[in-house]
CSV table of C-alpha atoms and ligand atoms in Angstrom, one decimal:
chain,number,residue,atom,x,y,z
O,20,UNK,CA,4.9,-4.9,37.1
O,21,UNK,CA,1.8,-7.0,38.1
O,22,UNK,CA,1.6,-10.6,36.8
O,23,UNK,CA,-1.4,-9.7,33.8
O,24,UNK,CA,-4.6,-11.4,33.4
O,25,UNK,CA,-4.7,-13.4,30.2
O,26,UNK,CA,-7.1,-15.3,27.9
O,27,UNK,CA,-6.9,-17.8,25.1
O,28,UNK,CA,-8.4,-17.6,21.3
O,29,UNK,CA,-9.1,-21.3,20.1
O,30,UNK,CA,-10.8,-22.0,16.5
O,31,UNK,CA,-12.9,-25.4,15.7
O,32,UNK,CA,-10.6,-28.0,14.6
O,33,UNK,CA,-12.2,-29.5,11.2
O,34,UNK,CA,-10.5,-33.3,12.0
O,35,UNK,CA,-9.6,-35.6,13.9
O,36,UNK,CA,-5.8,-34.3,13.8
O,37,UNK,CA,-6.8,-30.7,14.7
O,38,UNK,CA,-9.2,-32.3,17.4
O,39,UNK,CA,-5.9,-33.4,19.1
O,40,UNK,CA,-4.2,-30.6,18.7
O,41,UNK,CA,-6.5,-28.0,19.9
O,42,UNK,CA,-7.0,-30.4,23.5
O,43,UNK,CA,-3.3,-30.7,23.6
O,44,UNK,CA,-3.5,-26.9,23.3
O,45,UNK,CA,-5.9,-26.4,25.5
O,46,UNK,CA,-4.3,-29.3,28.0
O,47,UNK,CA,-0.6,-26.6,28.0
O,48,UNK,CA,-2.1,-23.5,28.4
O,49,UNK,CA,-5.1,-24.3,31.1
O,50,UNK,CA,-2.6,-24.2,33.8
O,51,UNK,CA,-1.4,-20.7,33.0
O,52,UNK,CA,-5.1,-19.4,34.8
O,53,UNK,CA,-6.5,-17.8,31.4
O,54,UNK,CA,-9.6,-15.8,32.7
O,55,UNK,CA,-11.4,-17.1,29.8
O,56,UNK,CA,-10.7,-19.0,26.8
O,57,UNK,CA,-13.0,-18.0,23.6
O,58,UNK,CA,-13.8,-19.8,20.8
O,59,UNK,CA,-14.2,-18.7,17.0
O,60,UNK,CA,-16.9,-18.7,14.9
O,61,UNK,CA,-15.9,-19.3,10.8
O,62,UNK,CA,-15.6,-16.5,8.2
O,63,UNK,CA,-18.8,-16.7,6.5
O,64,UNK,CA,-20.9,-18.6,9.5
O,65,UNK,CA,-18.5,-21.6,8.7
O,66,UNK,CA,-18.1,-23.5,11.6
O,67,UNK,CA,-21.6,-22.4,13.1
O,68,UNK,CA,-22.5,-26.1,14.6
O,69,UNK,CA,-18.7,-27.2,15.3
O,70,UNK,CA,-18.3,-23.9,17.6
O,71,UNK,CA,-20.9,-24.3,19.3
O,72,UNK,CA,-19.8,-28.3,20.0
O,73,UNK,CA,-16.5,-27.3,20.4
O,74,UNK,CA,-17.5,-24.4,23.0
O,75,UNK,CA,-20.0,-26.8,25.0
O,76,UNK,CA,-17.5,-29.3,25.0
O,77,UNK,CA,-14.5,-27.6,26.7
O,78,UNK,CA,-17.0,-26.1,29.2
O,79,UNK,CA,-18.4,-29.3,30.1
O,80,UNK,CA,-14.8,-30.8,30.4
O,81,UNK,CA,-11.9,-28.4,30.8
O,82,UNK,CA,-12.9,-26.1,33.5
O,83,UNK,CA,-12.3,-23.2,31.8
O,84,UNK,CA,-14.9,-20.2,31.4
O,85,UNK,CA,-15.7,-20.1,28.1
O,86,UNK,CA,-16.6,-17.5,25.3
O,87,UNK,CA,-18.1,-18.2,22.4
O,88,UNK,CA,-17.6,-15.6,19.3
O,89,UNK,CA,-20.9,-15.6,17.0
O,90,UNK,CA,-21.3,-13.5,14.4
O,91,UNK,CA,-24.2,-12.0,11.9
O,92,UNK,CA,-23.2,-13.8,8.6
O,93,UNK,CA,-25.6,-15.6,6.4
O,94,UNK,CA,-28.3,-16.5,9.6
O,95,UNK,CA,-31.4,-15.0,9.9
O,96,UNK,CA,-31.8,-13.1,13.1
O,97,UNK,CA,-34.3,-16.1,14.4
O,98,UNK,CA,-31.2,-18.6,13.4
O,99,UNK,CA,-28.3,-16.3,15.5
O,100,UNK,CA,-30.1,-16.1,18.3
O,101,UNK,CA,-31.2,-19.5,18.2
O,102,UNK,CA,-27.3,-20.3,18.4
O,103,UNK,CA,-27.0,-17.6,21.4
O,104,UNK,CA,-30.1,-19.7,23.2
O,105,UNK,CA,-27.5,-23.1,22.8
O,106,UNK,CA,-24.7,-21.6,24.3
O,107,UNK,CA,-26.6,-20.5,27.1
O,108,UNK,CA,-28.3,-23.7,27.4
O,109,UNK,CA,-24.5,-26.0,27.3
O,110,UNK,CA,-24.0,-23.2,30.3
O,111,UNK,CA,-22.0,-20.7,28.4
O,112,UNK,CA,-23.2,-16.5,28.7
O,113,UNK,CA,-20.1,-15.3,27.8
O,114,UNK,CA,-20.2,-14.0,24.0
O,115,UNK,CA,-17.9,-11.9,21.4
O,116,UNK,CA,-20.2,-10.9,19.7
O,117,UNK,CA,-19.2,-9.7,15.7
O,118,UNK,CA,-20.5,-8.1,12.3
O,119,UNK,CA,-18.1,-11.3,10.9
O,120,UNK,CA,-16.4,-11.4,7.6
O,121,UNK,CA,-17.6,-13.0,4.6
O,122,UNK,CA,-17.5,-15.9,2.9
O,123,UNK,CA,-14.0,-16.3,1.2
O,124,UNK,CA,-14.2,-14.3,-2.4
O,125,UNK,CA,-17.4,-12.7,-1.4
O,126,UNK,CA,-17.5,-9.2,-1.8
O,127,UNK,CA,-18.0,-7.4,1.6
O,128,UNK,CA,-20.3,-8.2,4.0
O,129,UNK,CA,-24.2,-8.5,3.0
O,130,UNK,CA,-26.3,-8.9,5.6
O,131,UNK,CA,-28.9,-11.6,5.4
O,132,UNK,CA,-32.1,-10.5,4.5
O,133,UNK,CA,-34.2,-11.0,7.6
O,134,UNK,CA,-30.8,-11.2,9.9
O,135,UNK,CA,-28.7,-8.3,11.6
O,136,UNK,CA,-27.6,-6.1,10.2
O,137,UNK,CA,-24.9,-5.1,12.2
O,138,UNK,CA,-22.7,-6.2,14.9
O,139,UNK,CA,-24.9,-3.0,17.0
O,140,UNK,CA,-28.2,-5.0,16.1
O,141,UNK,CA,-26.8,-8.4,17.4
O,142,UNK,CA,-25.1,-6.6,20.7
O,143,UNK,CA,-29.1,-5.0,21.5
O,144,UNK,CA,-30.4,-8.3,20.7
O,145,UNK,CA,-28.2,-10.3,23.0
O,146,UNK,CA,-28.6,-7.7,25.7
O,147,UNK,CA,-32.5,-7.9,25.4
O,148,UNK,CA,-31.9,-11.6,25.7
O,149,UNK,CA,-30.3,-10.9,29.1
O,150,UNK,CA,-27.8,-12.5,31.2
O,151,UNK,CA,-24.7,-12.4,28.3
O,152,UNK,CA,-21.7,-11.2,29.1
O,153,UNK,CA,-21.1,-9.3,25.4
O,154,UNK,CA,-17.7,-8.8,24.5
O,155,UNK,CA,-16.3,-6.7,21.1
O,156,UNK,CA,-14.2,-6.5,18.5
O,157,UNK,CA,-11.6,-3.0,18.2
O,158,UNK,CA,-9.2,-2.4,15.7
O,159,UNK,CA,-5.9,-0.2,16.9
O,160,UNK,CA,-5.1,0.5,13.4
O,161,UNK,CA,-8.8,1.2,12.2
O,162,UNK,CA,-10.6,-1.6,10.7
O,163,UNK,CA,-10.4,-1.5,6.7
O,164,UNK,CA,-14.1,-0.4,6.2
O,165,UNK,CA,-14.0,2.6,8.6
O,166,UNK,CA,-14.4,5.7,6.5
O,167,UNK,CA,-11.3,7.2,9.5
O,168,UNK,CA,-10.1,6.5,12.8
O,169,UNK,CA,-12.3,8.8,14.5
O,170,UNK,CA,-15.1,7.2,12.9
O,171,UNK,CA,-13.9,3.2,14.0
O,172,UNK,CA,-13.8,5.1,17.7
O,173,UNK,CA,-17.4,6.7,17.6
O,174,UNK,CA,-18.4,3.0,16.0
O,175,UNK,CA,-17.0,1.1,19.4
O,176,UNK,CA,-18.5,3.4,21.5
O,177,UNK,CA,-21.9,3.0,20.0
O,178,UNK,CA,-20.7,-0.6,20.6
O,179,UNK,CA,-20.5,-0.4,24.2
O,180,UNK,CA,-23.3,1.8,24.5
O,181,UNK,CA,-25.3,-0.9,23.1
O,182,UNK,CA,-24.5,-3.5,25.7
O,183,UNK,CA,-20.9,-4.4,25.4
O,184,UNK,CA,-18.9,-4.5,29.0
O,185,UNK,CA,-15.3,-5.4,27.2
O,186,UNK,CA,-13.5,-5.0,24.1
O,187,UNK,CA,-10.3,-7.6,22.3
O,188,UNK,CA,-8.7,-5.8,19.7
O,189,UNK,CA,-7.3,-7.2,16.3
O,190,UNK,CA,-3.6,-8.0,17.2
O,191,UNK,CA,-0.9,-4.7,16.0
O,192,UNK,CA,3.2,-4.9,16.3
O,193,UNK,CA,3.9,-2.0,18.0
O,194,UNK,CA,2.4,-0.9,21.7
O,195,UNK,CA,2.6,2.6,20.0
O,196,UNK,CA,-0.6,1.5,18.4
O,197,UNK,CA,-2.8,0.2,20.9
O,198,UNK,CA,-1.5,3.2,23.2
O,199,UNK,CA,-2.2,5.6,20.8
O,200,UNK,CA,-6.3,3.9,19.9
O,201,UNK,CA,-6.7,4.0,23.6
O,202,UNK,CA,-6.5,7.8,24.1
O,203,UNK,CA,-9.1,8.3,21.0
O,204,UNK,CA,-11.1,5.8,23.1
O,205,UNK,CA,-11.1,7.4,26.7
O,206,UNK,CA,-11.3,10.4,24.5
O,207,UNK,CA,-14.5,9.4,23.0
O,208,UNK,CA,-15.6,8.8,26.3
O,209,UNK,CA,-15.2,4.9,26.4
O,210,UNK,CA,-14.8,3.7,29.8
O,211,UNK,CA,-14.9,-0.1,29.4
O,212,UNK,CA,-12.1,-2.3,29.4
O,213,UNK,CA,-10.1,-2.7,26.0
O,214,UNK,CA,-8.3,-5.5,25.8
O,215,UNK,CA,-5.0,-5.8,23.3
O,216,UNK,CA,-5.2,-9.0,21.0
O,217,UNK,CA,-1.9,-10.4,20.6
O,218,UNK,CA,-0.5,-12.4,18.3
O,219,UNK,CA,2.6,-14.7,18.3
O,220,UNK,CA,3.9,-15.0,15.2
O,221,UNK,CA,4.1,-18.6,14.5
O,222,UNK,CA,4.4,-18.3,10.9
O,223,UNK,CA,5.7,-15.2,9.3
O,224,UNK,CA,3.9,-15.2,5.8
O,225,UNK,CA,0.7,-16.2,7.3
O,226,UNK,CA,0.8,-13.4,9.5
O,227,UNK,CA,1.7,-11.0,7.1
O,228,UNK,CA,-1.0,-11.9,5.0
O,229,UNK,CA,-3.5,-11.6,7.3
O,230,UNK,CA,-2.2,-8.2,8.7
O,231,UNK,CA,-2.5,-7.3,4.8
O,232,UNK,CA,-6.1,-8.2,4.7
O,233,UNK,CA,-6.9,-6.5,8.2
O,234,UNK,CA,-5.4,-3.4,7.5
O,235,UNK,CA,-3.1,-3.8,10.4
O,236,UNK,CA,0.1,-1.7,9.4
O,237,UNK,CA,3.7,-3.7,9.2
O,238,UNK,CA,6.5,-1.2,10.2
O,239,UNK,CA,9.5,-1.7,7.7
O,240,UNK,CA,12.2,-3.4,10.9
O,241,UNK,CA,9.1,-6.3,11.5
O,242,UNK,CA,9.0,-7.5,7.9
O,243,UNK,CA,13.1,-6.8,7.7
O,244,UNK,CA,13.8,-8.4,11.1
O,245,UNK,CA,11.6,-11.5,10.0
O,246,UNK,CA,13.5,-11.8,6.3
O,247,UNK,CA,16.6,-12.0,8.4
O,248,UNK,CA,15.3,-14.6,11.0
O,249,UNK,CA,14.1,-17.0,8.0
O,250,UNK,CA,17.3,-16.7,6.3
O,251,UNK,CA,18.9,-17.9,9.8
O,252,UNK,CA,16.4,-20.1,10.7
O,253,UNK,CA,15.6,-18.3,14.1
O,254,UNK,CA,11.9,-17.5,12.9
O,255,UNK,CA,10.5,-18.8,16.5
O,256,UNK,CA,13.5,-17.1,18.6
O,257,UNK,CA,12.4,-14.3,16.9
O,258,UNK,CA,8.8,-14.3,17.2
O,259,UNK,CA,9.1,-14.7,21.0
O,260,UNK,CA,11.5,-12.4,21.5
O,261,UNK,CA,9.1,-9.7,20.2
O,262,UNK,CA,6.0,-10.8,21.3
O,263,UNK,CA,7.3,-10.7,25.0
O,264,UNK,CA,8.7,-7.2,24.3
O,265,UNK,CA,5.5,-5.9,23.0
O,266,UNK,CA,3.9,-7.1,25.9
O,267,UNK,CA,6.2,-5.9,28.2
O,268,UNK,CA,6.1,-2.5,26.6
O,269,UNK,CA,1.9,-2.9,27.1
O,270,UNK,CA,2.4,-4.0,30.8
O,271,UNK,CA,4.7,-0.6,31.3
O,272,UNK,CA,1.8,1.8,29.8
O,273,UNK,CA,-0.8,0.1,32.3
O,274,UNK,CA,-2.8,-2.6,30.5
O,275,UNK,CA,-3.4,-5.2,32.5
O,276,UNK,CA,-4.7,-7.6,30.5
O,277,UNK,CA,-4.0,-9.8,27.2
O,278,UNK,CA,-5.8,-11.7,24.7
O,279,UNK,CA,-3.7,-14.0,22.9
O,280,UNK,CA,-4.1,-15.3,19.6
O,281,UNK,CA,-3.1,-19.3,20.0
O,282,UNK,CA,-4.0,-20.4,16.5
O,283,UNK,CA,-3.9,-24.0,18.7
O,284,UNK,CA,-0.1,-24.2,19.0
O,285,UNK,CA,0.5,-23.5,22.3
O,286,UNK,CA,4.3,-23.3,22.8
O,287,UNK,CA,4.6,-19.6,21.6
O,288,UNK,CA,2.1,-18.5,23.4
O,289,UNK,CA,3.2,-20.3,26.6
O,290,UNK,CA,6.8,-19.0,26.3
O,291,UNK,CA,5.7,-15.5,26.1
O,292,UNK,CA,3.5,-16.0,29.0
O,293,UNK,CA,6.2,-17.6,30.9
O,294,UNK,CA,8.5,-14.7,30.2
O,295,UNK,CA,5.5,-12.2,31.5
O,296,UNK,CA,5.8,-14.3,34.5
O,297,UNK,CA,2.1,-16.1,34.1
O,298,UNK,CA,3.1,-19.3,34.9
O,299,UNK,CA,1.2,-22.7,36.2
O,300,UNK,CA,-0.2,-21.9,39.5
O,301,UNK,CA,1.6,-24.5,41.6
O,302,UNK,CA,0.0,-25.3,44.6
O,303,UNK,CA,2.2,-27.4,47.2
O,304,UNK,CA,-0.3,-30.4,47.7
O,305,UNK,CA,0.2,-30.9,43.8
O,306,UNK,CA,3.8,-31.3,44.0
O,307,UNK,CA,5.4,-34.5,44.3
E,23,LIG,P1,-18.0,-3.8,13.4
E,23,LIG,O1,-17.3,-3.2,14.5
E,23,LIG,O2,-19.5,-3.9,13.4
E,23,LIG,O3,-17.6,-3.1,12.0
E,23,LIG,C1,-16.2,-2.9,11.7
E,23,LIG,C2,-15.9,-1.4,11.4
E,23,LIG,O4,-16.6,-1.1,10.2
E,23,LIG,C3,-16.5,-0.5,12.5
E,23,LIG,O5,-15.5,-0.3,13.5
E,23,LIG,C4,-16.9,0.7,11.8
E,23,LIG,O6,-15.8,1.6,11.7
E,23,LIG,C5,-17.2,0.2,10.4
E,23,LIG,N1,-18.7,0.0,10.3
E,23,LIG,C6,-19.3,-1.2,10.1
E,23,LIG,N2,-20.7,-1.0,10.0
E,23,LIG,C7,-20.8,0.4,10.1
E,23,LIG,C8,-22.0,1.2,10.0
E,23,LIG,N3,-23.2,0.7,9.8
E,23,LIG,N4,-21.8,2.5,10.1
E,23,LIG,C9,-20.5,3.1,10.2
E,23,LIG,N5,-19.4,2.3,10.3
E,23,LIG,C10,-19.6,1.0,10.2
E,23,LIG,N6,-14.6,-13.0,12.3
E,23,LIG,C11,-15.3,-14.1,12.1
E,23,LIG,O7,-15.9,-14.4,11.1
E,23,LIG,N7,-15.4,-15.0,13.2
E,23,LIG,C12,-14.8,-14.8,14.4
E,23,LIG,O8,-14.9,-15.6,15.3
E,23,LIG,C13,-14.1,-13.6,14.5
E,23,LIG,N8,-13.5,-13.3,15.7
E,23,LIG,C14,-12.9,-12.0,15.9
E,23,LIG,C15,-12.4,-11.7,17.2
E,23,LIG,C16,-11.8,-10.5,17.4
E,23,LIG,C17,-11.3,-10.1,18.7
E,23,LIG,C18,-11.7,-9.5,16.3
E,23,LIG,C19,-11.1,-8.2,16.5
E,23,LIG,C20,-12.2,-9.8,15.0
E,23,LIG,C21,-12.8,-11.1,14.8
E,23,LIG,N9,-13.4,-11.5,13.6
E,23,LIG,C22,-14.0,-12.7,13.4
E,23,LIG,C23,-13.2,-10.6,12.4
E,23,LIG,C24,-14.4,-9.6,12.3
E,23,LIG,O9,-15.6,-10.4,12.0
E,23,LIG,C25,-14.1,-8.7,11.1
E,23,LIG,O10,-13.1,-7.8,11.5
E,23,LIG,C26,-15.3,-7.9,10.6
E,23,LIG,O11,-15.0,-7.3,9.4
E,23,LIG,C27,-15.8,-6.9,11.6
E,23,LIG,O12,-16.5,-7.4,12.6
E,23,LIG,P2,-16.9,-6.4,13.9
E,23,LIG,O13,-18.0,-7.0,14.7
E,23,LIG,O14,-15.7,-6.0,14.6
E,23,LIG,O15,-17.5,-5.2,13.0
């Protein structure tokens, strides 16, 4: 098995505290070679001018490539591209570009009334704006607005028809998922790159939530295997254990490379990579 290719998901820290965690973060994974690190952008257009600091800062001073995420929500199409135009001006051209999510307790997602309308409108606009490398969102086990699978499918392939050279899905638990979306895909006639999103599970009931409010499925021996660790306090053992087999198990059926979901804790994250066998490129001249 090849050694994969692997990239980093950040968010803004909103603090001082959170400022120090995400560099310390960013300081314990960097050596792992990520091919890019990306940087969210907050449900509901949030965190609009932290991201974009946040994105122009570890470009100027971590050398990683970065990508920034931006999405349609609540901006004008004048105001998104305006953000795009920033990025590009701190030196960054590498965007995920999204629909986004709205505002918490907002009732699905209304587009502005002069902005896009869809993640498809802001993908043609970035391309028309040239030189962005335009990166998507895919959902192995069908994004919760999709009328059916085969209809999430045709979507992402109107996706990368409109200008998109990569996709990073939603994370899943079990390879069986991705395999199974990336079939409909090359079925469909998608020939880009789809990357799986993985998360470590750092914290059992957030990520349950969340997969709730995704739509991503929970198979019964997750949720009972992760009432058992928190009963014997091996919640992290756990998490690592499984995150390294599903990637393994990913690795085996030919993907070759992973998107990981840090939520700026990087010991997880690192463990699993240092199970896949991604670990710090030691050169000799930077050994004692
Ligand atoms: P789209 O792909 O545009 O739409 C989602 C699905 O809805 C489509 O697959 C399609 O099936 C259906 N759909 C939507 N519009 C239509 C239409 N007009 N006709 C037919 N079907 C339609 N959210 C944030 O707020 N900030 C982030 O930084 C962020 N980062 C993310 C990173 C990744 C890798 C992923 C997977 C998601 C991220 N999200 C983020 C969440 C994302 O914004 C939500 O999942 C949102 O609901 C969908 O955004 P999208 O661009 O994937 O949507």
């Amino acid at each position: 098995m090849t050694r994969p290719d692997i990239s980093f998901e950040f968010f803004p820290p909103r603090n001082i505290e959170a400022t120090f965690r995400l560099w310390d973060t960013v300081q314990a994974l960097s050596p792992l070679g990520p091919r890019f690190v990306s940087v969210t952008y907050g449900a509901g257009g949030t965190t609009r001018e932290l991201t974009r600091d946040v994105v122009a800062t570890l470009h100027k001073n971590s050398g990683l490539k970065v990508a920034a995420h931006l999405t349609c929500v609540d901006a004008t199409r004048e105001e998104t591209l305006a953000i795009a135009r920033q990025f590009k001006d701190a030196g960054v051209n590498d965007i995920v570009a999204l629909r986004g999510d709205p505002p918490k307790g907002a009732n699905g997602f209304t587009p502005h009334p002069e902005g896009f309308n869809s993640s498809i409108e802001l993908i043609e606009a970035l391309r028309e704006a040239g030189d962005f490398t335009i990166r998507v969102g895919a959902y192995p086990d069908k994004h919760p607005e999709a009328p059916s699978a085969t209809a999430d499918v045709e979507y992402l392939k109107r996706k990368f028809d409109a200008g998109a050279s990569e996709a990073l899905t939603q994370f899943f638990f079990e390879a069986e998922s991705f395999f199974r979306f990336r079939d409909e895909c090359e079925k469909a006639g998608i020939d880009k790159p789809i990357v799986p999103g993985i998360l470590p599970i750092e914290n059992w009931k957030g990520a349950r939530r969340f997969a709730e409010a995704t739509g991503t499925k929970i198979p019964a021996w997750v949720i009972e295997a992760f009432e058992k660790a928190e009963r014997d306090d091996r919640q992290d053992l756990l998490a690592t254990a499984m995150c390294t087999e599903l990637c393994n198990e990913l690795l085996e059926g030919g993907v070759d490379k992973l998107h990981f979901y840090t939520l700026n804790r990087p010991e997880l994250t690192r463990d699993v990579c240092y199970a896949l066998g991604v670990t710090p490129d030691n050169k000799l001249e930077n050994v004692a």
